[in-house]
């Protein structure tokens, strides 16, 4: 009930305010090109759209980038669509056992191991996947929806095309290194020890293959369309749209990325996606979302960073710079 009241209150009182600022594309485009050049040898894909006017700018908008956990935003849309259709209930409870724990990031794992099992509602699974980016919650939700192929069909039926959702987290996390799913992947220290023993050259060849793989990828343009459709209420019922938008604003992963580039008075509804770093290479650092300005601005921003050799602070700073450039390019 607390979350329900909060997300409804979020939209309840727009208040009186000055007219929104308008993006000056002539000012913004060269700034984004400078940021993209600073990211090299990595590739920084960018897509920005002012939702009320439709003004937009893209860099590498048609190139494919690994989504990593950004796909969980599309998963939330698919799950809420089944709720809207009466095929899934938010209050339905799912039993999660120790054997269901997924590799990689999963704060739920400690509670599951401590209790031996855990029951979570469908609503909480969606929230954990979107807000916390929990991999176990994500995979249990995918399983309840019938698998990744079923999720893909739901999205395509809603007109969401271009996004490839091929593997769940149990498959995707080891898949970055070209490995098959294995229970050992719930212990990341064991995985790193195995990779450290690989012969010279194998790791970088494997990462190259991962980055060339079209599975689980999207273009900045594709993700811009997804954000636009969510914000305009074109995909879900009004209540499900409000719920998802609230969860997007509740998301706190990647605080140094888009959120760090927005000034005081702005809000952000977003989803991040990240891969681990191996031998100085980070295949993926992403952030996509809607920035809300104090005068009613609504700006969709996609920033996808592929194959960076910068450290975590440097990668985040590049994405934050995109948001900062967007705000600085608004004119009365």
CSV table of C-alpha atoms in Angstrom, one decimal:
chain,number,residue,atom,x,y,z
A,1,UNK,CA,0.0,0.0,0.0
A,2,UNK,CA,2.9,2.4,0.8
A,3,UNK,CA,4.3,2.0,-2.7
A,4,UNK,CA,0.9,2.4,-4.3
A,5,UNK,CA,0.1,5.6,-2.5
A,6,UNK,CA,3.6,7.0,-3.2
A,7,UNK,CA,3.5,6.4,-7.0
A,8,UNK,CA,0.0,7.9,-7.2
A,9,UNK,CA,1.0,10.9,-5.2
A,10,UNK,CA,4.0,11.4,-7.5
A,11,UNK,CA,1.7,12.4,-10.3
A,12,UNK,CA,-1.0,14.1,-8.3
A,13,UNK,CA,0.0,17.8,-8.0
A,14,UNK,CA,1.8,19.3,-11.0
A,15,UNK,CA,1.6,22.9,-9.6
A,16,UNK,CA,2.2,26.2,-11.3
A,17,UNK,CA,5.6,26.7,-13.0
A,18,UNK,CA,7.4,28.6,-15.7
A,19,UNK,CA,7.4,27.2,-19.2
A,20,UNK,CA,9.8,24.3,-19.8
A,21,UNK,CA,13.2,24.9,-21.3
A,22,UNK,CA,13.8,23.8,-24.9
A,23,UNK,CA,16.8,21.8,-26.1
A,24,UNK,CA,19.2,23.8,-28.3
A,25,UNK,CA,20.3,20.9,-30.6
A,26,UNK,CA,23.0,23.1,-32.2
A,27,UNK,CA,24.6,23.6,-28.8
A,28,UNK,CA,24.0,20.0,-27.5
A,29,UNK,CA,25.3,18.0,-30.5
A,30,UNK,CA,28.9,19.2,-30.5
A,31,UNK,CA,29.1,18.8,-26.7
A,32,UNK,CA,28.0,15.2,-27.0
A,33,UNK,CA,30.5,14.6,-29.8
A,34,UNK,CA,33.2,15.9,-27.5
A,35,UNK,CA,32.1,13.5,-24.7
A,36,UNK,CA,32.1,10.6,-27.1
A,37,UNK,CA,35.6,11.4,-28.3
A,38,UNK,CA,36.8,11.5,-24.7
A,39,UNK,CA,35.4,8.0,-24.2
A,40,UNK,CA,37.7,6.5,-26.9
A,41,UNK,CA,38.9,3.9,-27.5
A,42,UNK,CA,35.5,2.9,-26.1
A,43,UNK,CA,32.3,3.6,-28.0
A,44,UNK,CA,29.7,5.8,-26.3
A,45,UNK,CA,26.3,5.5,-27.9
A,46,UNK,CA,23.9,8.4,-27.1
A,47,UNK,CA,20.3,9.2,-27.8
A,48,UNK,CA,18.5,12.2,-26.4
A,49,UNK,CA,14.9,13.3,-27.0
A,50,UNK,CA,12.9,16.1,-25.6
A,51,UNK,CA,9.5,14.4,-25.3
A,52,UNK,CA,7.2,17.4,-25.7
A,53,UNK,CA,8.8,18.9,-28.8
A,54,UNK,CA,10.3,15.8,-30.3
A,55,UNK,CA,13.7,17.4,-30.7
A,56,UNK,CA,16.4,14.8,-30.6
A,57,UNK,CA,20.1,14.0,-31.3
A,58,UNK,CA,21.9,10.7,-31.5
A,59,UNK,CA,25.5,9.4,-31.8
A,60,UNK,CA,25.9,5.8,-32.9
A,61,UNK,CA,22.2,5.6,-32.7
A,62,UNK,CA,22.0,2.6,-35.0
A,63,UNK,CA,24.8,0.6,-33.5
A,64,UNK,CA,24.1,-2.4,-31.3
A,65,UNK,CA,25.4,-2.4,-27.7
A,66,UNK,CA,25.1,-5.0,-25.0
A,67,UNK,CA,22.2,-4.1,-22.7
A,68,UNK,CA,23.2,-6.1,-19.6
A,69,UNK,CA,20.6,-5.2,-16.8
A,70,UNK,CA,19.0,-2.5,-18.9
A,71,UNK,CA,16.9,-5.4,-20.3
A,72,UNK,CA,15.1,-5.5,-16.9
A,73,UNK,CA,13.2,-2.4,-17.8
A,74,UNK,CA,11.7,-4.1,-20.8
A,75,UNK,CA,11.1,-7.2,-18.7
A,76,UNK,CA,9.1,-5.0,-16.3
A,77,UNK,CA,7.0,-3.8,-19.2
A,78,UNK,CA,6.3,-7.4,-20.3
A,79,UNK,CA,5.3,-8.5,-16.7
A,80,UNK,CA,3.0,-5.5,-16.2
A,81,UNK,CA,1.4,-6.2,-19.6
A,82,UNK,CA,0.5,-9.7,-18.4
A,83,UNK,CA,-1.0,-8.0,-15.2
A,84,UNK,CA,-3.0,-5.6,-17.3
A,85,UNK,CA,-4.3,-8.6,-19.3
A,86,UNK,CA,-5.3,-10.5,-16.2
A,87,UNK,CA,-2.9,-13.3,-16.9
A,88,UNK,CA,-0.7,-12.5,-13.9
A,89,UNK,CA,-1.5,-11.1,-10.4
A,90,UNK,CA,0.7,-8.6,-8.6
A,91,UNK,CA,-0.1,-10.4,-5.3
A,92,UNK,CA,0.8,-13.9,-6.6
A,93,UNK,CA,3.6,-15.3,-4.5
A,94,UNK,CA,6.6,-17.1,-5.9
A,95,UNK,CA,8.7,-19.6,-3.9
A,96,UNK,CA,12.5,-19.1,-4.3
A,97,UNK,CA,14.9,-21.8,-3.0
A,98,UNK,CA,18.6,-21.8,-2.7
A,99,UNK,CA,18.9,-23.7,-6.0
A,100,UNK,CA,17.2,-20.7,-7.7
A,101,UNK,CA,19.9,-18.2,-6.8
A,102,UNK,CA,21.3,-16.6,-9.9
A,103,UNK,CA,24.9,-15.5,-10.4
A,104,UNK,CA,26.2,-12.0,-10.3
A,105,UNK,CA,24.4,-9.2,-8.4
A,106,UNK,CA,21.7,-10.6,-6.1
A,107,UNK,CA,21.1,-9.0,-2.7
A,108,UNK,CA,18.3,-11.4,-2.2
A,109,UNK,CA,20.7,-14.3,-2.1
A,110,UNK,CA,21.8,-13.8,1.5
A,111,UNK,CA,18.2,-13.9,2.8
A,112,UNK,CA,17.4,-16.9,0.7
A,113,UNK,CA,20.4,-18.8,2.0
A,114,UNK,CA,19.7,-17.8,5.6
A,115,UNK,CA,16.1,-18.9,5.5
A,116,UNK,CA,16.5,-21.8,3.0
A,117,UNK,CA,13.7,-20.3,0.9
A,118,UNK,CA,11.8,-17.1,0.4
A,119,UNK,CA,8.3,-16.1,-0.9
A,120,UNK,CA,8.0,-12.9,-2.9
A,121,UNK,CA,5.0,-11.5,-4.7
A,122,UNK,CA,5.1,-10.8,-8.4
A,123,UNK,CA,5.0,-7.1,-7.6
A,124,UNK,CA,8.1,-7.4,-5.4
A,125,UNK,CA,9.9,-9.5,-8.0
A,126,UNK,CA,9.4,-6.8,-10.6
A,127,UNK,CA,10.4,-4.1,-8.1
A,128,UNK,CA,13.6,-6.0,-7.1
A,129,UNK,CA,14.5,-6.5,-10.8
A,130,UNK,CA,14.0,-2.9,-11.7
A,131,UNK,CA,14.9,-1.0,-8.6
A,132,UNK,CA,17.6,-3.2,-7.1
A,133,UNK,CA,18.6,-5.0,-10.3
A,134,UNK,CA,18.5,-8.3,-8.5
A,135,UNK,CA,19.4,-11.2,-10.8
A,136,UNK,CA,17.6,-13.9,-8.8
A,137,UNK,CA,14.4,-11.9,-8.8
A,138,UNK,CA,14.9,-11.3,-12.6
A,139,UNK,CA,15.3,-14.9,-13.4
A,140,UNK,CA,12.3,-16.0,-11.3
A,141,UNK,CA,10.1,-13.4,-13.1
A,142,UNK,CA,11.4,-14.6,-16.5
A,143,UNK,CA,10.5,-18.2,-15.5
A,144,UNK,CA,7.0,-17.2,-14.4
A,145,UNK,CA,6.5,-15.5,-17.8
A,146,UNK,CA,7.5,-18.6,-19.7
A,147,UNK,CA,11.1,-17.9,-20.5
A,148,UNK,CA,13.0,-15.3,-22.4
A,149,UNK,CA,11.5,-16.2,-25.8
A,150,UNK,CA,8.0,-15.6,-24.3
A,151,UNK,CA,9.2,-12.3,-22.9
A,152,UNK,CA,10.5,-11.3,-26.4
A,153,UNK,CA,7.1,-12.2,-28.0
A,154,UNK,CA,5.2,-10.1,-25.5
A,155,UNK,CA,7.4,-7.1,-26.2
A,156,UNK,CA,7.2,-7.5,-30.0
A,157,UNK,CA,3.4,-7.8,-29.8
A,158,UNK,CA,3.4,-4.4,-28.1
A,159,UNK,CA,5.5,-3.0,-30.9
A,160,UNK,CA,8.8,-3.0,-29.0
A,161,UNK,CA,11.2,-4.1,-31.7
A,162,UNK,CA,15.0,-4.0,-32.0
A,163,UNK,CA,15.6,-5.1,-28.4
A,164,UNK,CA,17.0,-8.6,-28.2
A,165,UNK,CA,16.3,-10.5,-25.0
A,166,UNK,CA,17.9,-13.9,-25.5
A,167,UNK,CA,19.4,-15.1,-22.2
A,168,UNK,CA,18.4,-14.9,-18.6
A,169,UNK,CA,20.9,-13.9,-16.0
A,170,UNK,CA,21.9,-17.4,-15.2
A,171,UNK,CA,23.0,-17.7,-18.9
A,172,UNK,CA,24.1,-14.1,-19.5
A,173,UNK,CA,26.5,-13.6,-16.6
A,174,UNK,CA,28.8,-16.5,-17.6
A,175,UNK,CA,28.0,-15.9,-21.3
A,176,UNK,CA,30.1,-12.7,-21.2
A,177,UNK,CA,33.1,-15.0,-20.8
A,178,UNK,CA,31.8,-17.6,-23.3
A,179,UNK,CA,31.0,-20.1,-20.5
A,180,UNK,CA,28.0,-22.2,-19.9
A,181,UNK,CA,25.7,-21.9,-16.8
A,182,UNK,CA,27.2,-23.5,-13.7
A,183,UNK,CA,26.4,-23.3,-10.0
A,184,UNK,CA,29.9,-22.1,-9.4
A,185,UNK,CA,28.9,-18.8,-10.9
A,186,UNK,CA,27.2,-17.9,-7.7
A,187,UNK,CA,30.7,-17.6,-6.2
A,188,UNK,CA,32.4,-14.9,-8.2
A,189,UNK,CA,35.7,-15.4,-6.5
A,190,UNK,CA,35.9,-19.0,-8.0
A,191,UNK,CA,35.1,-17.6,-11.4
A,192,UNK,CA,37.8,-15.0,-11.3
A,193,UNK,CA,40.3,-17.6,-10.1
A,194,UNK,CA,39.3,-19.8,-13.1
A,195,UNK,CA,39.7,-16.9,-15.6
A,196,UNK,CA,43.1,-16.0,-14.0
A,197,UNK,CA,44.3,-19.5,-15.0
A,198,UNK,CA,43.4,-19.1,-18.7
A,199,UNK,CA,46.2,-19.1,-21.2
A,200,UNK,CA,47.4,-15.7,-22.5
A,201,UNK,CA,45.1,-14.2,-25.1
A,202,UNK,CA,42.0,-16.3,-24.3
A,203,UNK,CA,40.3,-13.7,-22.1
A,204,UNK,CA,40.6,-10.8,-24.6
A,205,UNK,CA,39.5,-13.0,-27.5
A,206,UNK,CA,36.5,-14.1,-25.5
A,207,UNK,CA,35.6,-10.5,-24.7
A,208,UNK,CA,35.9,-9.6,-28.3
A,209,UNK,CA,33.5,-12.4,-29.2
A,210,UNK,CA,31.0,-11.2,-26.6
A,211,UNK,CA,31.1,-7.7,-27.9
A,212,UNK,CA,30.5,-8.9,-31.5
A,213,UNK,CA,27.5,-11.1,-30.4
A,214,UNK,CA,24.1,-9.6,-31.4
A,215,UNK,CA,22.3,-11.4,-28.5
A,216,UNK,CA,21.0,-9.4,-25.6
A,217,UNK,CA,21.7,-6.1,-27.4
A,218,UNK,CA,19.9,-3.0,-28.5
A,219,UNK,CA,20.6,0.3,-30.3
A,220,UNK,CA,20.4,3.7,-28.6
A,221,UNK,CA,17.5,4.5,-31.0
A,222,UNK,CA,15.6,1.3,-29.9
A,223,UNK,CA,16.0,2.2,-26.2
A,224,UNK,CA,15.0,5.8,-26.9
A,225,UNK,CA,11.7,4.5,-28.4
A,226,UNK,CA,11.1,2.3,-25.3
A,227,UNK,CA,11.6,5.2,-22.9
A,228,UNK,CA,9.4,7.4,-25.0
A,229,UNK,CA,6.6,4.9,-25.1
A,230,UNK,CA,6.7,4.2,-21.4
A,231,UNK,CA,6.6,7.9,-20.5
A,232,UNK,CA,3.8,8.7,-22.9
A,233,UNK,CA,1.7,5.8,-21.5
A,234,UNK,CA,1.5,3.9,-24.8
A,235,UNK,CA,2.5,0.5,-23.5
A,236,UNK,CA,0.5,-0.2,-20.3
A,237,UNK,CA,-2.6,0.8,-18.4
A,238,UNK,CA,-2.5,4.1,-16.5
A,239,UNK,CA,-2.0,2.3,-13.2
A,240,UNK,CA,0.8,0.0,-14.5
A,241,UNK,CA,2.4,3.0,-16.2
A,242,UNK,CA,2.3,5.0,-13.0
A,243,UNK,CA,3.7,2.0,-11.0
A,244,UNK,CA,6.6,1.5,-13.5
A,245,UNK,CA,7.4,5.2,-13.6
A,246,UNK,CA,7.5,5.2,-9.8
A,247,UNK,CA,9.9,2.2,-9.7
A,248,UNK,CA,12.1,3.9,-12.3
A,249,UNK,CA,12.4,6.9,-10.0
A,250,UNK,CA,13.0,4.7,-7.0
A,251,UNK,CA,16.0,3.1,-8.7
A,252,UNK,CA,19.3,4.1,-7.1
A,253,UNK,CA,21.8,2.0,-9.0
A,254,UNK,CA,24.6,3.9,-10.8
A,255,UNK,CA,24.4,7.1,-8.6
A,256,UNK,CA,27.5,8.4,-10.4
A,257,UNK,CA,26.0,8.1,-13.9
A,258,UNK,CA,23.0,10.1,-15.3
A,259,UNK,CA,21.8,11.2,-11.8
A,260,UNK,CA,25.2,12.7,-11.0
A,261,UNK,CA,24.9,15.0,-14.1
A,262,UNK,CA,21.6,16.4,-13.1
A,263,UNK,CA,21.4,19.6,-11.0
A,264,UNK,CA,19.4,20.0,-7.8
A,265,UNK,CA,15.7,20.2,-8.6
A,266,UNK,CA,15.8,17.5,-11.3
A,267,UNK,CA,14.5,13.9,-10.9
A,268,UNK,CA,15.4,10.8,-12.8
A,269,UNK,CA,13.6,7.6,-13.6
A,270,UNK,CA,16.1,5.1,-15.1
A,271,UNK,CA,17.7,1.7,-15.4
A,272,UNK,CA,21.4,0.9,-15.4
A,273,UNK,CA,23.3,-2.0,-16.9
A,274,UNK,CA,26.8,-3.1,-16.0
A,275,UNK,CA,29.3,-5.9,-16.7
A,276,UNK,CA,32.3,-6.8,-14.6
A,277,UNK,CA,35.8,-5.6,-15.5
A,278,UNK,CA,38.3,-8.2,-16.7
A,279,UNK,CA,42.0,-7.3,-17.1
A,280,UNK,CA,41.2,-3.6,-17.5
A,281,UNK,CA,38.3,-4.0,-19.9
A,282,UNK,CA,34.7,-3.3,-19.0
A,283,UNK,CA,32.4,-4.5,-21.8
A,284,UNK,CA,29.3,-2.5,-20.6
A,285,UNK,CA,28.4,0.5,-18.6
A,286,UNK,CA,24.9,1.8,-19.4
A,287,UNK,CA,22.3,4.2,-18.1
A,288,UNK,CA,18.9,5.0,-19.7
A,289,UNK,CA,16.1,7.1,-18.3
A,290,UNK,CA,13.8,10.0,-18.3
A,291,UNK,CA,15.1,13.3,-16.7
A,292,UNK,CA,12.4,15.5,-15.2
A,293,UNK,CA,13.1,19.2,-14.9
A,294,UNK,CA,11.7,21.6,-12.3
A,295,UNK,CA,9.8,23.5,-15.1
A,296,UNK,CA,8.2,20.4,-16.5
A,297,UNK,CA,10.9,19.3,-18.8
A,298,UNK,CA,10.8,15.6,-19.8
A,299,UNK,CA,13.9,14.4,-21.6
A,300,UNK,CA,14.7,10.8,-22.5
A,301,UNK,CA,18.4,10.0,-22.3
A,302,UNK,CA,20.3,6.9,-23.4
A,303,UNK,CA,24.0,6.4,-22.7
A,304,UNK,CA,25.6,3.1,-23.6
A,305,UNK,CA,29.3,2.7,-23.1
A,306,UNK,CA,31.0,-0.3,-24.8
A,307,UNK,CA,34.4,-1.8,-24.2
A,308,UNK,CA,35.9,0.9,-21.9
A,309,UNK,CA,39.4,0.8,-20.4
A,310,UNK,CA,38.6,3.6,-18.0
A,311,UNK,CA,38.1,2.9,-14.3
A,312,UNK,CA,34.7,2.9,-12.7
A,313,UNK,CA,34.8,6.6,-11.8
A,314,UNK,CA,35.9,7.6,-15.3
A,315,UNK,CA,33.2,5.5,-16.9
A,316,UNK,CA,30.5,7.0,-14.7
A,317,UNK,CA,31.8,10.5,-15.3
A,318,UNK,CA,31.4,10.1,-19.1
A,319,UNK,CA,27.7,9.1,-18.6
A,320,UNK,CA,27.1,11.9,-16.1
A,321,UNK,CA,28.6,14.4,-18.6
A,322,UNK,CA,25.9,13.4,-21.1
A,323,UNK,CA,23.1,14.4,-18.6
A,324,UNK,CA,25.0,17.6,-17.7
A,325,UNK,CA,25.3,18.6,-21.4
A,326,UNK,CA,21.6,18.0,-21.9
A,327,UNK,CA,20.6,20.3,-19.1
A,328,UNK,CA,23.1,22.9,-20.1
A,329,UNK,CA,21.7,23.0,-23.6
A,330,UNK,CA,18.2,24.0,-22.5
A,331,UNK,CA,17.1,27.5,-23.5
A,332,UNK,CA,14.0,29.5,-22.4
